[in-house]
CSV table of C-alpha atoms in Angstrom, one decimal:
chain,number,residue,atom,x,y,z
A,1,MET,CA,-50.4,43.8,-40.6
A,2,GLU,CA,-52.3,43.7,-37.3
A,3,ASN,CA,-51.0,40.5,-36.5
A,4,GLN,CA,-47.7,41.3,-37.7
A,5,GLN,CA,-47.6,44.9,-35.3
A,6,GLU,CA,-49.2,42.7,-32.6
A,7,GLY,CA,-46.0,40.2,-32.5
A,8,LEU,CA,-43.6,43.3,-33.2
A,9,ASP,CA,-45.3,45.3,-30.2
A,10,GLY,CA,-44.9,42.2,-27.7
A,11,GLN,CA,-41.4,41.7,-28.4
A,12,GLU,CA,-16.4,29.9,-36.0
A,13,SER,CA,-14.8,29.1,-35.3
A,14,GLY,CA,-11.8,31.2,-35.0
A,15,GLY,CA,-9.3,32.2,-32.5
A,16,GLN,CA,-7.4,29.7,-30.6
A,17,ALA,CA,-9.1,26.7,-31.7
A,18,ARG,CA,-8.1,23.7,-29.3
A,19,ARG,CA,-9.4,20.0,-29.1
A,20,PHE,CA,-10.2,18.4,-26.1
A,21,ARG,CA,-9.1,15.0,-26.6
A,22,GLY,CA,-8.0,13.0,-24.0
A,23,ARG,CA,-9.2,15.6,-21.3
A,24,ARG,CA,-11.5,14.6,-18.9
A,25,VAL,CA,-14.8,15.7,-19.6
A,26,VAL,CA,-17.9,16.5,-17.2
A,27,LEU,CA,-20.9,18.2,-16.3
A,28,ALA,CA,-21.3,22.1,-16.8
A,29,SER,CA,-22.9,24.2,-13.7
A,30,VAL,CA,-25.0,27.5,-14.4
A,31,VAL,CA,-26.0,29.9,-11.6
A,32,GLY,CA,-28.3,32.9,-11.3
A,33,CYS,CA,-27.4,36.2,-12.5
A,34,ALA,CA,-23.7,36.0,-12.9
A,35,VAL,CA,-22.6,32.7,-12.3
A,36,LEU,CA,-20.8,31.2,-15.6
A,37,GLY,CA,-23.1,30.3,-18.4
A,38,GLY,CA,-25.0,33.0,-20.3
A,39,VAL,CA,-23.2,33.0,-23.4
A,40,LEU,CA,-26.0,33.6,-26.5
A,41,VAL,CA,-27.6,31.1,-28.3
A,42,LEU,CA,-25.7,30.8,-32.0
A,43,LEU,CA,-27.5,31.0,-35.2
A,44,PRO,CA,-25.3,29.7,-37.6
A,45,TRP,CA,-27.6,30.3,-40.6
A,46,GLU,CA,-26.1,34.1,-40.7
A,47,ARG,CA,-22.6,32.9,-40.4
A,48,SER,CA,-22.1,34.7,-43.5
A,49,ALA,CA,-19.9,38.0,-42.9
A,50,GLY,CA,-20.8,41.5,-43.8
A,51,PRO,CA,-18.7,44.2,-45.3
A,52,ALA,CA,-15.4,45.3,-43.9
A,53,GLY,CA,-16.9,47.5,-41.7
A,54,PRO,CA,-19.6,45.9,-40.1
A,55,SER,CA,-22.8,47.7,-38.4
A,56,PRO,CA,-23.2,47.2,-34.7
A,57,GLY,CA,-25.9,44.7,-35.6
A,58,ALA,CA,-23.9,43.0,-38.0
A,59,VAL,CA,-20.9,42.7,-35.0
A,60,ALA,CA,-23.5,41.2,-32.4
A,61,MET,CA,-24.9,38.4,-35.1
A,62,ALA,CA,-21.3,37.6,-35.7
A,63,ALA,CA,-21.3,37.1,-31.9
A,64,VAL,CA,-24.0,35.0,-32.2
A,65,SER,CA,-23.0,33.0,-35.0
A,66,ALA,CA,-19.5,32.2,-32.9
A,67,GLY,CA,-21.0,31.5,-29.5
A,68,ALA,CA,-20.1,34.7,-27.7
A,69,PRO,CA,-21.5,37.6,-25.9
A,70,ALA,CA,-22.5,40.5,-27.6
A,71,ALA,CA,-22.1,43.9,-26.6
A,72,LEU,CA,-25.7,45.8,-25.0
A,73,PRO,CA,-25.4,48.3,-27.6
A,74,ASP,CA,-24.9,46.2,-30.4
A,75,LEU,CA,-27.4,43.9,-29.4
A,76,ALA,CA,-29.8,46.5,-29.1
A,77,GLU,CA,-29.0,47.7,-33.2
A,78,LEU,CA,-29.5,44.1,-34.2
A,79,ILE,CA,-32.9,44.1,-32.3
A,80,ASP,CA,-33.7,47.3,-34.2
A,81,GLU,CA,-32.6,45.6,-37.9
A,82,ARG,CA,-34.7,42.7,-36.9
A,83,GLU,CA,-37.7,44.6,-36.0
A,84,LYS,CA,-37.5,46.5,-39.5
A,85,ARG,CA,-37.1,43.6,-41.4
A,86,LEU,CA,-40.5,42.1,-39.6
A,87,ARG,CA,-42.5,44.9,-40.9
A,88,THR,CA,-41.8,44.0,-44.2
A,89,HIS,CA,-41.1,40.5,-43.8
A,90,PRO,CA,-43.3,39.0,-41.4
A,91,LYS,CA,-42.9,35.6,-42.6
A,92,ASP,CA,-39.4,35.4,-41.9
A,93,ALA,CA,-39.0,32.9,-39.3
A,94,ARG,CA,-35.4,33.0,-39.2
A,95,SER,CA,-35.6,36.8,-38.1
A,96,TRP,CA,-38.4,36.0,-35.7
A,97,ALA,CA,-35.9,33.4,-33.8
A,98,VAL,CA,-32.9,36.1,-34.3
A,99,LEU,CA,-35.2,38.7,-32.5
A,100,GLY,CA,-36.2,36.4,-29.3
A,101,MET,CA,-32.9,35.2,-29.2
A,102,ALA,CA,-31.5,39.0,-28.6
A,103,HIS,CA,-34.3,39.7,-26.4
A,104,VAL,CA,-33.0,36.8,-24.0
A,105,GLU,CA,-29.8,38.1,-24.0
A,106,GLN,CA,-30.5,41.2,-23.3
A,107,GLY,CA,-32.6,40.1,-20.3
A,108,ARG,CA,-30.0,38.0,-18.8
A,109,ARG,CA,-27.3,40.9,-19.3
A,110,LEU,CA,-29.7,43.4,-17.4
A,111,ALA,CA,-31.0,41.4,-15.3
A,112,ASP,CA,-34.4,42.4,-16.5
A,113,PRO,CA,-37.1,39.5,-17.2
A,114,ALA,CA,-39.5,41.6,-18.6
A,115,TYR,CA,-37.5,41.3,-21.8
A,116,TYR,CA,-38.5,37.6,-21.5
A,117,PRO,CA,-42.2,37.7,-22.5
A,118,ARG,CA,-41.0,39.3,-25.5
A,119,ALA,CA,-38.5,36.9,-26.5
A,120,GLU,CA,-41.1,34.2,-25.9
A,121,LYS,CA,-43.4,35.9,-28.5
A,122,ALA,CA,-41.3,36.4,-30.6
A,123,LEU,CA,-39.7,32.6,-30.9
A,124,ARG,CA,-43.3,31.0,-30.7
A,125,THR,CA,-44.1,33.7,-33.6
A,126,SER,CA,-41.0,32.0,-35.3
A,127,LEU,CA,-42.6,28.4,-34.5
A,128,ARG,CA,-45.9,29.3,-36.2
A,129,VAL,CA,-44.3,30.7,-39.3
A,130,ARG,CA,-42.5,27.9,-39.5
A,131,PRO,CA,-43.8,24.8,-37.8
A,132,GLU,CA,-41.5,22.4,-39.4
A,133,ARG,CA,-37.8,21.6,-38.9
A,134,ASN,CA,-37.5,25.1,-37.2
A,135,THR,CA,-34.2,24.3,-34.9
A,136,GLU,CA,-33.4,28.0,-34.5
A,137,ALA,CA,-36.6,28.7,-32.5
A,138,LEU,CA,-36.4,25.5,-30.6
A,139,ALA,CA,-32.8,26.4,-29.4
A,140,GLY,CA,-34.1,29.8,-28.8
A,141,LEU,CA,-36.9,28.4,-26.4
A,142,ALA,CA,-34.1,26.2,-24.6
A,143,ALA,CA,-32.1,29.3,-24.0
A,144,LEU,CA,-35.2,31.3,-22.9
A,145,ALA,CA,-35.9,28.8,-20.3
A,146,ASN,CA,-32.7,28.4,-19.1
A,147,ALA,CA,-32.6,32.0,-18.5
A,148,ARG,CA,-35.4,31.6,-16.7
A,149,ARG,CA,-34.2,28.9,-14.4
A,150,ASP,CA,-36.4,26.4,-16.1
A,151,PHE,CA,-34.1,23.5,-16.6
A,152,PRO,CA,-37.0,20.9,-16.8
A,153,ALA,CA,-38.5,23.4,-20.2
A,154,ALA,CA,-34.8,23.6,-21.5
A,155,ARG,CA,-34.4,19.9,-22.0
A,156,ARG,CA,-37.6,19.4,-23.7
A,157,TRP,CA,-36.8,22.3,-26.2
A,158,GLY,CA,-32.8,21.6,-26.1
A,159,GLU,CA,-33.5,18.0,-27.1
A,160,ALA,CA,-35.9,18.5,-29.6
A,161,ALA,CA,-33.9,20.9,-31.3
A,162,LEU,CA,-30.8,18.4,-31.4
A,163,LYS,CA,-33.3,15.6,-32.7
A,164,LEU,CA,-33.8,17.7,-35.8
A,165,GLU,CA,-30.0,18.4,-36.5
A,166,PRO,CA,-27.5,16.3,-34.4
A,167,ARG,CA,-24.7,18.0,-35.8
A,168,ARG,CA,-25.7,21.7,-34.9
A,169,TRP,CA,-23.1,22.1,-32.1
A,170,THR,CA,-24.7,25.4,-30.6
A,171,THR,CA,-27.4,23.1,-29.3
A,172,TYR,CA,-25.2,21.2,-27.0
A,173,PRO,CA,-24.4,24.3,-24.7
A,174,LEU,CA,-28.0,24.5,-23.9
A,175,LEU,CA,-28.4,21.6,-22.9
A,176,ILE,CA,-25.1,21.0,-20.7
A,177,ASP,CA,-26.8,23.6,-18.7
A,178,ALA,CA,-29.9,22.3,-18.7
A,179,TYR,CA,-28.6,18.9,-17.5
A,180,SER,CA,-26.5,20.4,-14.9
A,181,GLY,CA,-29.4,22.3,-13.6
A,182,LEU,CA,-31.6,19.1,-13.3
A,183,GLY,CA,-28.5,17.0,-11.5
A,184,ASP,CA,-28.5,14.7,-14.5
A,185,HIS,CA,-24.3,15.0,-14.4
A,186,ALA,CA,-24.0,11.4,-16.6
A,187,ALA,CA,-25.8,13.5,-19.9
A,188,ALA,CA,-24.0,16.8,-19.1
A,189,LYS,CA,-20.9,14.8,-19.5
A,190,ARG,CA,-21.9,13.1,-22.6
A,191,THR,CA,-23.1,16.3,-24.2
A,192,LEU,CA,-20.2,18.1,-23.3
A,193,ASP,CA,-17.9,14.9,-25.2
A,194,ARG,CA,-19.8,15.6,-28.0
A,195,LEU,CA,-19.6,19.3,-28.4
A,196,THR,CA,-15.8,18.8,-27.8
A,197,GLU,CA,-15.7,16.7,-30.9
A,198,LEU,CA,-17.9,18.9,-33.3
A,199,ARG,CA,-16.1,22.1,-32.2
A,200,SER,CA,-13.2,23.9,-30.5
A,201,GLY,CA,-12.7,27.8,-30.2
A,202,PRO,CA,-13.2,30.2,-27.5
A,203,ALA,CA,-16.7,29.4,-26.6
A,204,VAL,CA,-16.2,25.7,-26.2
A,205,LEU,CA,-13.2,26.6,-23.8
A,206,ALA,CA,-15.5,28.8,-21.7
A,207,ARG,CA,-18.1,26.2,-21.7
A,208,ALA,CA,-15.0,23.5,-20.6
A,209,ALA,CA,-13.8,25.9,-18.3
A,210,ALA,CA,-17.0,25.5,-16.5
A,211,VAL,CA,-17.0,21.8,-16.6
A,212,TYR,CA,-13.7,21.6,-15.0
A,213,TRP,CA,-14.3,24.0,-12.2
A,214,GLU,CA,-17.4,22.1,-11.2
A,215,LEU,CA,-15.2,18.4,-11.1
A,216,GLY,CA,-12.8,20.8,-8.6
A,217,TRP,CA,-9.9,20.9,-11.4
A,218,ARG,CA,-9.0,24.7,-10.9
A,219,GLU,CA,-6.2,24.5,-13.3
A,220,ASP,CA,-7.4,22.7,-15.9
A,221,ALA,CA,-10.3,25.8,-15.5
A,222,ALA,CA,-8.0,28.3,-15.3
A,223,ALA,CA,-6.2,27.2,-18.7
A,224,SER,CA,-9.3,27.3,-20.5
A,225,LEU,CA,-10.5,30.2,-20.0
A,226,ALA,CA,-7.1,31.5,-20.5
A,227,ASP,CA,-7.4,30.3,-23.7
A,228,ALA,CA,-10.7,31.4,-24.4
A,229,ALA,CA,-9.8,35.0,-23.6
A,230,ALA,CA,-6.3,34.9,-25.7
A,231,GLY,CA,-9.2,33.9,-28.8
A,232,ALA,CA,-11.7,36.4,-28.1
A,233,ARG,CA,-12.8,38.1,-30.9
A,234,ALA,CA,-14.4,41.3,-29.9
A,235,PRO,CA,-14.1,43.2,-26.6
A,236,ALA,CA,-17.3,42.0,-24.9
A,237,GLU,CA,-16.4,38.6,-25.3
A,238,ARG,CA,-13.1,38.6,-24.1
A,239,ALA,CA,-14.7,40.8,-20.9
A,240,ALA,CA,-17.2,38.2,-20.4
A,241,TYR,CA,-14.2,35.2,-20.2
A,242,LEU,CA,-12.4,37.2,-18.1
A,243,GLU,CA,-15.3,37.8,-15.9
A,244,ARG,CA,-15.3,34.3,-15.6
A,245,ALA,CA,-11.8,34.2,-14.7
A,246,GLY,CA,-11.9,36.3,-11.9
A,247,GLN,CA,-14.8,34.5,-10.7
A,248,LEU,CA,-12.6,31.5,-10.7
A,249,ALA,CA,-9.7,33.6,-8.6
A,250,TRP,CA,-12.5,34.6,-6.2
A,251,GLU,CA,-13.7,31.0,-5.4
A,252,ARG,CA,-9.8,29.9,-4.9
A,253,GLY,CA,-9.3,33.0,-2.8
A,254,ASP,CA,-7.0,34.9,-5.0
A,255,LEU,CA,-8.2,38.2,-4.4
A,256,GLN,CA,-5.4,40.1,-6.4
A,257,ASP,CA,-5.5,38.2,-9.5
A,258,ALA,CA,-9.7,38.2,-9.0
A,259,LEU,CA,-9.3,42.0,-9.0
A,260,ARG,CA,-7.3,42.4,-11.9
A,261,HIS,CA,-9.4,40.4,-13.9
A,262,PHE,CA,-12.6,41.9,-12.9
A,263,GLN,CA,-11.2,45.3,-13.5
A,264,GLU,CA,-10.0,44.6,-17.0
A,265,ALA,CA,-13.0,43.0,-17.7
A,266,VAL,CA,-15.2,46.4,-17.0
A,267,ARG,CA,-12.8,48.3,-18.9
A,268,LEU,CA,-13.3,46.3,-21.8
A,269,ASP,CA,-16.9,46.2,-21.2
A,270,PRO,CA,-18.5,48.9,-19.2
A,271,ASP,CA,-21.8,47.4,-19.6
A,272,GLN,CA,-20.0,43.9,-17.7
A,273,ARG,CA,-22.0,44.3,-14.0
A,274,ALA,CA,-21.3,40.9,-13.0
A,275,ALA,CA,-17.4,41.6,-13.4
A,276,GLN,CA,-18.5,45.1,-11.2
A,277,ALA,CA,-20.2,43.2,-8.4
A,278,GLY,CA,-17.4,40.8,-8.3
A,279,GLN,CA,-14.9,44.0,-8.0
A,280,GLY,CA,-17.3,44.7,-5.3
A,281,ARG,CA,-16.7,41.1,-3.6
A,282,THR,CA,-13.7,41.7,-3.9
A,283,LEU,CA,-12.8,44.6,-2.7
A,284,ALA,CA,-14.5,44.4,0.6
A,285,ALA,CA,-12.3,41.1,1.6
A,286,LEU,CA,-9.4,43.5,0.5
A,287,GLY,CA,-10.9,45.7,3.6
A,288,ARG,CA,-11.2,48.4,0.6
A,289,THR,CA,-15.0,49.0,2.2
A,290,THR,CA,-16.0,52.3,0.3
A,291,GLU,CA,-14.6,51.8,-2.6
A,292,ALA,CA,-16.8,48.1,-2.6
A,293,LEU,CA,-20.0,49.9,-1.5
A,294,ASN,CA,-19.6,52.0,-4.3
A,295,VAL,CA,-19.2,49.6,-7.2
A,296,TYR,CA,-21.5,47.2,-5.8
A,297,ARG,CA,-24.2,50.3,-5.8
A,298,VAL,CA,-23.5,51.0,-9.4
A,299,ALA,CA,-23.8,47.4,-10.7
A,300,LEU,CA,-27.1,47.0,-8.9
A,301,ALA,CA,-28.3,50.4,-10.5
A,302,LYS,CA,-27.6,48.9,-13.7
A,303,GLN,CA,-28.3,45.3,-13.3
A,304,PRO,CA,-30.2,45.0,-10.0
A,305,CYS,CA,-29.7,41.3,-9.8
A,306,PRO,CA,-31.5,39.7,-6.5
A,307,ARG,CA,-28.0,38.1,-5.6
A,308,TYR,CA,-26.2,41.2,-5.6
A,309,ALA,CA,-28.7,42.7,-3.5
A,310,LEU,CA,-28.4,39.9,-0.9
A,311,GLU,CA,-24.3,40.3,-1.0
A,312,LEU,CA,-24.4,43.9,-0.7
A,313,GLY,CA,-27.1,43.3,2.1
A,314,GLU,CA,-24.8,40.7,3.8
A,315,LEU,CA,-22.1,43.0,3.4
A,316,TYR,CA,-23.8,46.0,4.7
A,317,GLU,CA,-25.0,43.7,7.6
A,318,SER,CA,-21.6,42.6,8.5
A,319,LEU,CA,-20.5,46.4,8.8
A,320,GLY,CA,-23.3,46.8,11.3
A,321,MET,CA,-25.8,48.5,9.4
A,322,PRO,CA,-29.2,46.6,9.5
A,323,GLU,CA,-31.1,49.5,8.0
A,324,ALA,CA,-29.1,49.9,4.9
A,325,ALA,CA,-28.9,45.5,4.7
A,326,ARG,CA,-32.9,45.9,5.1
A,327,VAL,CA,-33.1,48.0,1.8
A,328,GLN,CA,-31.0,45.7,-0.1
A,329,TYR,CA,-33.4,42.5,1.2
A,330,ASP,CA,-36.7,44.2,0.0
A,331,LEU,CA,-35.3,45.1,-3.5
A,332,LEU,CA,-34.1,41.2,-3.5
A,333,ARG,CA,-37.7,40.3,-2.7
A,334,GLU,CA,-39.1,43.0,-5.4
A,335,ARG,CA,-36.8,42.0,-8.3
A,336,VAL,CA,-38.1,38.1,-7.2
A,337,ARG,CA,-41.4,39.4,-7.7
A,338,GLU,CA,-41.1,41.0,-11.2
A,339,ALA,CA,-39.0,37.5,-12.2
A,340,ALA,CA,-41.9,35.5,-11.6
A,341,ALA,CA,-43.9,37.9,-13.3
A,342,GLY,CA,-41.8,37.8,-16.5
A,343,GLY,CA,-41.5,33.7,-16.0
A,344,ALA,CA,-38.0,33.6,-14.4
A,345,ASP,CA,-37.4,31.6,-11.3
A,346,GLU,CA,-35.5,33.1,-8.5
A,347,GLU,CA,-36.6,30.8,-5.9
A,348,LEU,CA,-33.1,29.7,-5.0
A,349,VAL,CA,-32.0,32.8,-4.1
A,350,LEU,CA,-35.4,33.4,-2.2
A,351,GLY,CA,-34.7,30.4,-0.2
A,352,GLN,CA,-31.2,31.4,0.7
A,353,PHE,CA,-32.1,34.6,1.8
A,354,GLU,CA,-34.8,33.4,4.0
A,355,ALA,CA,-32.9,30.8,5.6
A,356,ASP,CA,-30.3,33.4,6.9
A,357,HIS,CA,-32.3,36.6,7.2
A,358,GLY,CA,-36.1,35.7,7.2
A,359,ASP,CA,-37.9,32.3,8.2
A,360,PRO,CA,-35.8,29.3,7.5
A,361,ARG,CA,-39.2,27.0,7.5
A,362,ALA,CA,-40.7,29.3,4.5
A,363,ALA,CA,-37.2,28.6,2.8
A,364,VAL,CA,-37.4,24.8,3.7
A,365,ARG,CA,-41.1,24.8,1.8
A,366,ARG,CA,-39.6,26.7,-1.2
A,367,LEU,CA,-36.4,24.6,-2.0
A,368,ARG,CA,-38.0,21.3,-1.3
A,369,ALA,CA,-40.7,22.5,-4.2
A,370,GLU,CA,-37.1,23.7,-6.3
A,371,TRP,CA,-35.5,20.0,-5.5
A,372,ARG,CA,-38.1,17.9,-7.0
A,373,ARG,CA,-38.8,20.1,-9.9
A,374,GLN,CA,-34.4,20.6,-10.9
A,375,PRO,CA,-32.3,18.8,-7.8
A,376,GLY,CA,-29.0,20.6,-8.9
A,377,THR,CA,-26.2,20.7,-6.7
A,378,GLU,CA,-26.8,24.3,-5.8
A,379,VAL,CA,-30.3,23.4,-5.1
A,380,ALA,CA,-28.9,20.9,-2.5
A,381,ASP,CA,-26.3,23.2,-0.4
A,382,ALA,CA,-29.3,25.6,-0.4
A,383,LEU,CA,-32.0,23.0,1.3
A,384,GLY,CA,-29.6,21.4,3.6
A,385,TRP,CA,-28.8,24.7,4.8
A,386,ALA,CA,-32.3,25.7,5.0
A,387,LEU,CA,-33.0,22.3,6.9
A,388,HIS,CA,-30.3,23.0,9.4
A,389,ARG,CA,-31.6,26.7,9.9
A,390,ALA,CA,-34.9,25.0,10.8
A,391,GLY,CA,-33.6,22.6,13.4
A,392,GLU,CA,-33.8,19.8,11.0
A,393,HIS,CA,-30.3,18.8,11.0
A,394,GLU,CA,-30.0,14.9,10.4
A,395,GLU,CA,-31.5,15.6,7.0
A,396,ALA,CA,-29.9,18.6,6.5
A,397,LEU,CA,-26.2,16.4,6.6
A,398,ARG,CA,-27.8,14.5,3.8
A,399,PHE,CA,-28.1,17.2,1.4
A,400,ALA,CA,-24.8,18.5,2.5
A,401,VAL,CA,-23.2,15.3,1.9
A,402,ARG,CA,-24.5,15.3,-1.6
A,403,ALA,CA,-23.5,18.9,-2.0
A,404,THR,CA,-19.8,18.3,-1.3
A,405,GLU,CA,-19.4,14.5,-2.3
A,406,ALA,CA,-17.6,14.3,-6.0
A,407,GLU,CA,-19.4,10.6,-6.4
A,408,GLN,CA,-22.7,12.3,-5.7
A,409,GLY,CA,-21.9,15.5,-8.4
A,410,GLY,CA,-20.6,17.7,-5.9
A,411,GLY,CA,-17.1,17.8,-7.1
A,412,VAL,CA,-16.8,21.9,-6.8
A,413,ARG,CA,-14.6,23.1,-4.4
A,414,SER,CA,-17.1,25.8,-2.4
A,415,ALA,CA,-15.9,27.3,0.4
A,416,LEU,CA,-19.7,28.2,1.4
A,417,TYR,CA,-20.9,24.6,0.6
A,418,ALA,CA,-17.8,22.9,3.3
A,419,TYR,CA,-18.6,25.9,5.7
A,420,HIS,CA,-22.4,24.8,5.6
A,421,ARG,CA,-21.3,21.0,6.0
A,422,GLY,CA,-18.9,21.7,8.7
A,423,MET,CA,-21.6,23.9,10.7
A,424,ILE,CA,-24.2,20.9,10.3
A,425,GLU,CA,-21.9,18.6,11.5
A,426,ARG,CA,-21.0,20.5,14.2
A,427,GLU,CA,-24.5,20.7,15.5
A,428,LEU,CA,-24.8,17.2,15.2
A,429,GLU,CA,-21.5,16.6,17.4
A,430,ARG,CA,-19.4,15.1,14.6
A,431,TYR,CA,-16.7,17.3,15.7
A,432,GLY,CA,-14.0,15.4,13.8
A,433,ALA,CA,-15.9,16.0,10.4
A,434,ALA,CA,-16.8,19.5,11.4
A,435,ARG,CA,-13.0,20.4,12.1
A,436,ARG,CA,-12.4,19.2,8.5
A,437,HIS,CA,-15.0,20.8,6.7
A,438,LEU,CA,-14.6,24.4,8.4
A,439,ALA,CA,-11.2,24.1,7.8
A,440,GLU,CA,-11.9,23.2,4.1
A,441,ALA,CA,-13.6,26.6,3.9
A,442,LEU,CA,-11.0,28.3,5.0
A,443,ARG,CA,-8.5,26.7,2.8
A,444,ILE,CA,-10.3,27.2,-0.4
A,445,ASN,CA,-11.2,30.9,0.2
A,446,PRO,CA,-11.4,32.4,3.9
A,447,HIS,CA,-12.8,35.6,2.5
A,448,PHE,CA,-15.9,33.6,0.9
A,449,SER,CA,-18.8,35.6,2.8
A,450,PRO,CA,-18.6,39.0,4.9
A,451,LEU,CA,-20.9,37.2,7.3
A,452,HIS,CA,-20.2,33.4,7.1
A,453,GLY,CA,-16.2,34.0,7.1
A,454,ARG,CA,-16.5,35.3,10.1
A,455,ALA,CA,-19.0,32.6,11.4
A,456,ALA,CA,-16.8,29.7,10.4
A,457,ARG,CA,-13.3,31.0,11.8
A,458,THR,CA,-15.3,31.7,15.1
A,459,ALA,CA,-16.7,27.9,15.1
A,460,ALA,CA,-13.3,26.8,14.0
A,461,GLU,CA,-11.6,28.0,17.0
A,462,ALA,CA,-14.1,27.2,19.3
A,463,LEU,CA,-13.9,23.6,18.3
A,464,GLY,CA,-9.9,23.6,19.0
A,465,GLU,CA,-7.5,21.3,17.6
A,466,PRO,CA,-8.6,17.6,17.8
A,467,PRO,CA,-7.9,15.3,20.9
A,468,ASP,CA,-4.8,12.6,20.1
A,469,GLU,CA,-7.4,10.1,20.7
A,470,GLU,CA,-10.2,11.1,18.5
A,471,VAL,CA,-11.8,8.2,16.4
A,472,PRO,CA,-12.3,9.3,12.5
A,473,GLU,CA,-16.3,9.5,12.0
A,474,MET,CA,-18.4,8.7,9.4
A,475,ASP,CA,-18.8,11.9,7.0
A,476,GLY,CA,-22.8,11.3,6.9
A,477,GLU,CA,-25.5,9.6,4.8
A,478,GLN,CA,-25.2,9.2,1.3
A,479,GLY,CA,-28.1,11.6,-0.4
């Protein structure tokens, strides 16, 4: 009983199905707190339905089983139900796995890494109770590693789970996230191919949308997310897909469409803090500054994600409010420390912050280490920019090229990445390439950053129009 209590103290199909045969399938990407991943890992053993009027815990379990996001109150009820069961059935390995996965999702949605040690303890308890053929616990540990941005561990756990049950489709999204975080684009593509052979429906459509966006197939991404939202079963699930649609609209510079998606997501699920932060981002770009600051503050009060703190700090800085910006930057540092205590890796966002607002050389050291561990596209861009800020422009360009060239995995059309590359090329006096990439950044999304958007316009204007005799330049070395 003492061991049992210690464990507790530590703590689909459906909708509009759609096959992807004949469509292009590529790698998916997942990033930080608000990025496009985060669907709760699915536990198909509980696929059996409950009664006509299910409890909130049963609703959460149905969402989990379908690969859909669950509402926070329903997750809390599910956790309570599993804890009660485990008090009387401490050898129930599946319930330990459910409990662990619910804590993973809580930590992700609340941006609170304190939940991750509880999740790990529950999942490892599940493995101790049933060490053989415990696919659920292995998949749960893969999801936990992805949430912590430990992609090498996520790959190991996910591949172990897949080896036990190759047709368990819910393992494949975990591996797509892991491979993408490691920059293994070929493996991510193969995995998504297999997933779409095994399963269709809203969760798979949403996963495919992230994949299409990474390749720059914006229309395909938007269509897949629209289908996912149309087929969503519950408000929290639909809200999650609408938030992603809002992010896609924001990335392509469609502010009104982005705002509509973010607002509807928050209406459906008031706990959808990523959508609230998206509202702040969009309202700021529309010049509705007071509203933007208010919604950012609400989002951060409920989900103090380091990336939101960086965004809000930069907004304050762009408004000439350095003291308010410093408050947010201090919050960012505090949250990164708390993440480390919970076993989570926020070195990427810390490196991005240091490059622009702190010590660029410290940023280079952090991001080089991150690159060695998990060389994804976002890390390539961040490291390239940090090297530029530290004065290492030639090496910086190699990483910027890697982040922006499709043949190297940089297929996503990102205004920020194009801006970084253009500024590096300008420093190297490669003016033709710099003009092209700065113009591309402003064409993709002229509002991509309250600070850098202004710098991009200034730099592009200073470069002016290309001279008639300008000879095309090589864009840079291959990284």
